[in-house]
Structures are given as C-alpha cells and as structure tokens.
C-alpha cells in the first residue's frame, strides 16, 4: 500500500523533530542541572522567575509573526526572502524598543519582583530579549519550507552554546553568569540564521512587501498574536505567580519538575510539524484527512495519559533524585506528575490550534484562548495560595484540559458541516 505524500512528510518531519527535541531536551536539562547545582535555591528560583516574565514579554513581542510567517512562507515559495527579512526588520525594531524599556525598569523589577536581588541578571536578560525576539523569523522560514531537520539542527547548536556558557559563567557570577550565557549564545546564533537564509535564497530577489501580502500578514497576525500571547500566559503564568505569591523557593521547585517534563515529552512535536501540512489540506478542502489526523491524535493521547500517570507516579521521586538532587524529590514529585499530564493535554491542544489556524478559524480560537487564560488565572491564584507548587501544576493541567476540549469540540462541530465529509 502506497503511503500518501502528506503522510510521508508528516512522519518524516515528526521523526526528525522528535530526534532534535530529545537532544535539545537533554541539553536543556544539563543546562538547568548545572544551574541547580551551582546556584543557591534562591538564585535558581529568581532566575526562572525573571525568565518566565521575559518569556511572556517575548510572546507579546512576537505579535503572532512566527506562526503567521510559517503560513506566509508556505503559501508564497517565490517570496520567502522578502517575507523573512521584512519580518526580521520588524522584530528587530520592536525587540530593541522593548529592551530599552526593560533596562529603564530593571531597578524597579529587581527591587519589587526579585526583592532586591538580581539587578545584573535583569540587565543581561533585558538585552537578551532583543536578540531572542529575532529567533522566530528563522523558525518561520524553516517550518514554512518544511525543513524540520534544519530547524532542529540550529536549535541544538544554540542549546550547546547556552550549556557551555552557563557552565563557564554561572560558577563565577551566579545567576548573572547564567543570564550572560543565554545572552551570548543568542547573539552568536543569529548571524548563522541570516547566513543560512542568504545562502539558500541567493537566487531570489528582494521585492517590495506589497499590499496583498501585507493584508494577508495582518489578517493572520491580528488574531494569531492574541492567541499565541494568551497561550504563552498559560505556559509561563505558574512561575510568575509562584514568584509573586510564594517566593523564589517555590519557583525553584516548580522549575525542577518542568525541565524533566519537557525532556520526557520531547517526542510530542507533531503540532509544529503539522501546520504547513494543514494549510495544504485546507487549501484543497480535504477535511476528511484533517479529521483523521485530529481523531488519531486524540486516540494516541487517550492511550498515553494513563500510562504516563502510572509511570511517573511510581518513578517521579527517583527521576528527580537521579536528574537533579534528592533534596527536591518529595516536593517536586507531585508537581512533576501533574505537569506530565498537563503537557500531554497541551500537546493535543497545540495540535488542534494549528488546524484551526490553517482553517482561519481565528476568532473562535481567540475566544477559546481568552476563556482558557481567565480560567488559568483564577485556578493559579486559588490553587497556589492553598497548595503552593502542587496548585500551580494542577492549574496548568486543568487549563490545558479545558482548552483542548473546547478546541476539539469546535473543530468537530465545524467540519461535520462540510460536504466533503459525507464519506466518513
């Protein structure tokens, strides 16, 4: 039986991304372990408290450009160079402006949010924001061209730079050294991104970003910006609110469980791989294939959830002790279990997001995301106050369950009305 071309691309892209994410996950783990061992619990918690804040700012700065750029480059293969550099210039401008603002407010953030600590760390991460903002344009380029192996390769190279520099600087300068490591790695990798694009688009002329392309860009960016910003709030809100409500020690415990979750679930990368394929299927009005992928991913998630629960329930403390330190084992075990289940649900919700973006159901996705972030804020506040780190993890898992269910139900309702599905 011949495998359809779209399925070949999806499977090969997924396997490449899985391999890349596993390597990236291990490098990220070693970076965090280096910091957990060399930094005090307070310094480690402060770093990830600030990093959560910077991550939220970066998603708001992205303005939906990364996902929109993936769709634009997939739709306009002859204008990839124009799209890449136009979006790059825009991100450079907003990134620099944000960095200036953060530098102005760094003393205030250090005194209030960090309780008088981490001023130099804050300065380095403020500058890091400008360079990291550029990273999404290269992701758009490689994902739009279905060059999954190149995206993974550059992510791994950057992660190696981060690990080496954090390993070198954090024992000397503490949390400020870790921040310096992230900054330098981000500065080094960006010329490599530009060089790769220039080399592979050398035969393409730069054109003007005409009205039609600009209109399409803003139609995608408007809703996608709000959706991705809202989803990023859910992803990083727990560390932010833990820092505010419980302090740096609770934030440190949470960020022991989080990298283990990301490492173990590195294979759940299907959503990012699927976006350009979903765009092709929607263009062809092939909703039968879309439904098969959606229901297939749902079936896999339902099978994996109880397996993940049993494995982590009985091995969580061992994993934490083995990968980090025994002193974190008891406190981080339950958050690890809840985060594992939550990120499984996040992966399914992210998969449905890509389908709805490809179908241009952005208003519905915006409403779903808005309701989810409201639920997440309420759950985070109530559960963190009562259950501390466990409450933060529980809020994350319940929020992703809420989002995934709403997104899937909307997709089913919409595609059931399509005449192309009569054969189902």
Short mmCIF file of C-alpha atoms in Angstrom, two decimals, residues 139-310:
data_model
loop_
_atom_site.label_atom_id
_atom_site.label_comp_id
_atom_site.label_asym_id
_atom_site.label_seq_id
_atom_site.Cartn_x
_atom_site.Cartn_y
_atom_site.Cartn_z
CA UNK A 139 11.61 29.18 12.76
CA UNK A 140 9.02 30.59 10.33
CA UNK A 141 11.41 30.17 7.43
CA UNK A 142 12.41 26.58 8.15
CA UNK A 143 8.92 25.41 9.13
CA UNK A 144 7.35 27.10 6.11
CA UNK A 145 9.85 25.28 3.87
CA UNK A 146 9.26 22.01 5.79
CA UNK A 147 13.00 21.96 6.65
CA UNK A 148 12.40 20.35 10.02
CA UNK A 149 15.93 18.96 10.25
CA UNK A 150 17.47 22.43 9.80
CA UNK A 151 15.26 23.95 12.48
CA UNK A 152 16.24 21.16 14.88
CA UNK A 153 19.93 21.44 13.98
CA UNK A 154 20.10 25.17 14.74
CA UNK A 155 18.14 24.72 17.97
CA UNK A 156 20.66 22.09 19.08
CA UNK A 157 23.65 24.27 18.16
CA UNK A 158 22.20 27.16 20.14
CA UNK A 159 21.45 24.88 23.13
CA UNK A 160 25.09 23.71 23.09
CA UNK A 161 26.26 27.33 23.17
CA UNK A 162 23.93 28.02 26.11
CA UNK A 163 25.12 24.95 28.04
CA UNK A 164 28.81 25.71 27.56
CA UNK A 165 28.48 29.36 28.52
CA UNK A 166 26.22 28.73 31.51
CA UNK A 167 28.65 26.03 32.67
CA UNK A 168 31.52 28.53 32.37
CA UNK A 169 29.91 31.72 33.74
CA UNK A 170 27.40 30.60 36.40
CA UNK A 171 30.01 29.25 38.90
CA UNK A 172 31.83 32.61 38.68
CA UNK A 173 29.00 35.13 38.51
CA UNK A 174 26.00 33.17 39.82
CA UNK A 175 22.58 33.91 38.32
CA UNK A 176 24.04 36.88 36.41
CA UNK A 177 26.51 34.46 34.78
CA UNK A 178 23.68 32.17 33.69
CA UNK A 179 21.87 35.15 32.16
CA UNK A 180 25.10 36.20 30.40
CA UNK A 181 25.41 32.68 28.97
CA UNK A 182 21.91 32.84 27.46
CA UNK A 183 22.62 36.31 26.05
CA UNK A 184 25.91 35.40 24.36
CA UNK A 185 24.51 32.20 22.85
CA UNK A 186 21.59 34.12 21.36
CA UNK A 187 23.93 36.78 19.92
CA UNK A 188 26.21 34.17 18.32
CA UNK A 189 23.46 32.12 16.65
CA UNK A 190 21.63 34.98 14.90
CA UNK A 191 24.28 35.66 12.20
CA UNK A 192 24.22 31.91 11.49
CA UNK A 193 20.45 32.12 10.85
CA UNK A 194 20.88 35.05 8.48
CA UNK A 195 23.77 33.38 6.67
CA UNK A 196 21.74 30.22 6.09
CA UNK A 197 18.79 32.12 4.61
CA UNK A 198 21.01 34.28 2.38
CA UNK A 199 22.86 31.22 1.07
CA UNK A 200 19.67 29.32 0.19
CA UNK A 201 17.85 32.35 -1.23
CA UNK A 202 20.81 33.76 -3.17
CA UNK A 203 18.95 33.40 -6.46
CA UNK A 204 15.87 35.21 -5.17
CA UNK A 205 15.44 38.95 -5.48
CA UNK A 206 14.18 41.12 -2.64
CA UNK A 207 10.80 42.53 -3.60
CA UNK A 208 8.54 45.09 -2.04
CA UNK A 209 6.14 43.89 0.60
CA UNK A 210 3.05 44.74 -1.49
CA UNK A 211 -0.45 45.50 -0.24
CA UNK A 212 -1.82 41.99 -0.83
CA UNK A 213 1.00 40.38 1.15
CA UNK A 214 0.72 42.99 3.88
CA UNK A 215 -3.05 42.47 4.10
CA UNK A 216 -2.62 38.71 4.38
CA UNK A 217 0.08 39.18 7.03
CA UNK A 218 -2.03 41.45 9.21
CA UNK A 219 -5.09 39.23 8.82
CA UNK A 220 -3.04 36.38 10.29
CA UNK A 221 -1.10 38.43 12.83
CA UNK A 222 -4.08 40.14 14.43
CA UNK A 223 -5.82 37.09 15.86
CA UNK A 224 -2.77 34.82 15.97
CA UNK A 225 -0.94 37.42 18.07
CA UNK A 226 -3.67 37.40 20.68
CA UNK A 227 -3.99 33.60 20.61
CA UNK A 228 -0.27 32.86 20.99
CA UNK A 229 0.11 35.56 23.64
CA UNK A 230 -2.75 34.11 25.64
CA UNK A 231 -1.40 30.57 25.37
CA UNK A 232 2.04 31.76 26.46
CA UNK A 233 0.46 33.30 29.54
CA UNK A 234 -0.82 29.85 30.47
CA UNK A 235 2.58 28.27 29.84
CA UNK A 236 4.54 30.75 31.98
CA UNK A 237 1.94 32.14 34.38
CA UNK A 238 2.60 29.48 37.03
CA UNK A 239 6.26 30.52 37.54
CA UNK A 240 5.28 34.18 37.50
CA UNK A 241 2.51 33.78 40.09
CA UNK A 242 4.56 31.41 42.23
CA UNK A 243 7.27 34.08 42.40
CA UNK A 244 4.74 36.72 43.44
CA UNK A 245 2.60 34.62 45.81
CA UNK A 246 5.09 32.16 47.33
CA UNK A 247 8.61 33.39 46.53
CA UNK A 248 11.78 32.11 44.86
CA UNK A 249 11.99 28.75 46.67
CA UNK A 250 8.61 27.55 45.35
CA UNK A 251 9.57 28.82 41.88
CA UNK A 252 12.80 26.80 42.12
CA UNK A 253 10.92 23.59 42.97
CA UNK A 254 8.50 24.12 40.09
CA UNK A 255 11.40 24.63 37.69
CA UNK A 256 12.93 21.34 38.76
CA UNK A 257 9.79 19.48 37.64
CA UNK A 258 9.30 21.49 34.43
CA UNK A 259 12.52 20.52 32.56
CA UNK A 260 12.00 16.82 33.36
CA UNK A 261 8.54 17.11 31.85
CA UNK A 262 9.89 18.79 28.74
CA UNK A 263 12.65 16.19 28.40
CA UNK A 264 10.39 13.15 28.68
CA UNK A 265 7.71 14.60 26.40
CA UNK A 266 10.17 15.80 23.74
CA UNK A 267 8.55 13.46 21.23
CA UNK A 268 5.25 15.40 21.30
CA UNK A 269 6.23 17.74 18.47
CA UNK A 270 3.53 16.86 15.95
CA UNK A 271 1.70 20.18 16.19
CA UNK A 272 4.55 22.31 14.78
CA UNK A 273 5.25 19.79 12.04
CA UNK A 274 1.59 19.70 11.06
CA UNK A 275 0.88 23.40 10.42
CA UNK A 276 2.18 23.66 6.81
CA UNK A 277 0.52 20.31 6.00
CA UNK A 278 -2.77 21.52 7.47
CA UNK A 279 -2.51 24.65 5.30
CA UNK A 280 -2.20 22.42 2.20
CA UNK A 281 -5.19 20.27 3.23
CA UNK A 282 -7.39 23.29 3.90
CA UNK A 283 -6.40 24.79 0.55
CA UNK A 284 -7.51 21.52 -1.09
CA UNK A 285 -10.65 21.39 1.14
CA UNK A 286 -9.64 17.92 2.25
CA UNK A 287 -11.43 17.91 5.61
CA UNK A 288 -11.59 14.12 5.70
CA UNK A 289 -7.81 13.92 6.16
CA UNK A 290 -7.89 16.69 8.77
CA UNK A 291 -10.48 14.79 10.80
CA UNK A 292 -8.48 11.58 10.56
CA UNK A 293 -5.39 13.32 11.93
CA UNK A 294 -7.37 15.02 14.71
CA UNK A 295 -9.10 11.83 15.86
CA UNK A 296 -5.87 9.87 15.51
CA UNK A 297 -4.01 12.28 17.76
CA UNK A 298 -6.89 12.20 20.25
CA UNK A 299 -6.75 8.38 20.36
CA UNK A 300 -2.99 8.41 20.97
CA UNK A 301 -3.42 10.98 23.78
CA UNK A 302 -6.16 8.93 25.48
CA UNK A 303 -3.95 5.83 25.43
CA UNK A 304 -0.85 7.64 26.69
CA UNK A 305 -2.42 9.60 29.57
CA UNK A 306 -2.99 6.63 31.95
CA UNK A 307 0.39 5.13 31.01
CA UNK A 308 2.15 8.39 31.81
CA UNK A 309 0.25 8.65 35.11
CA UNK A 310 1.33 5.19 36.27
#
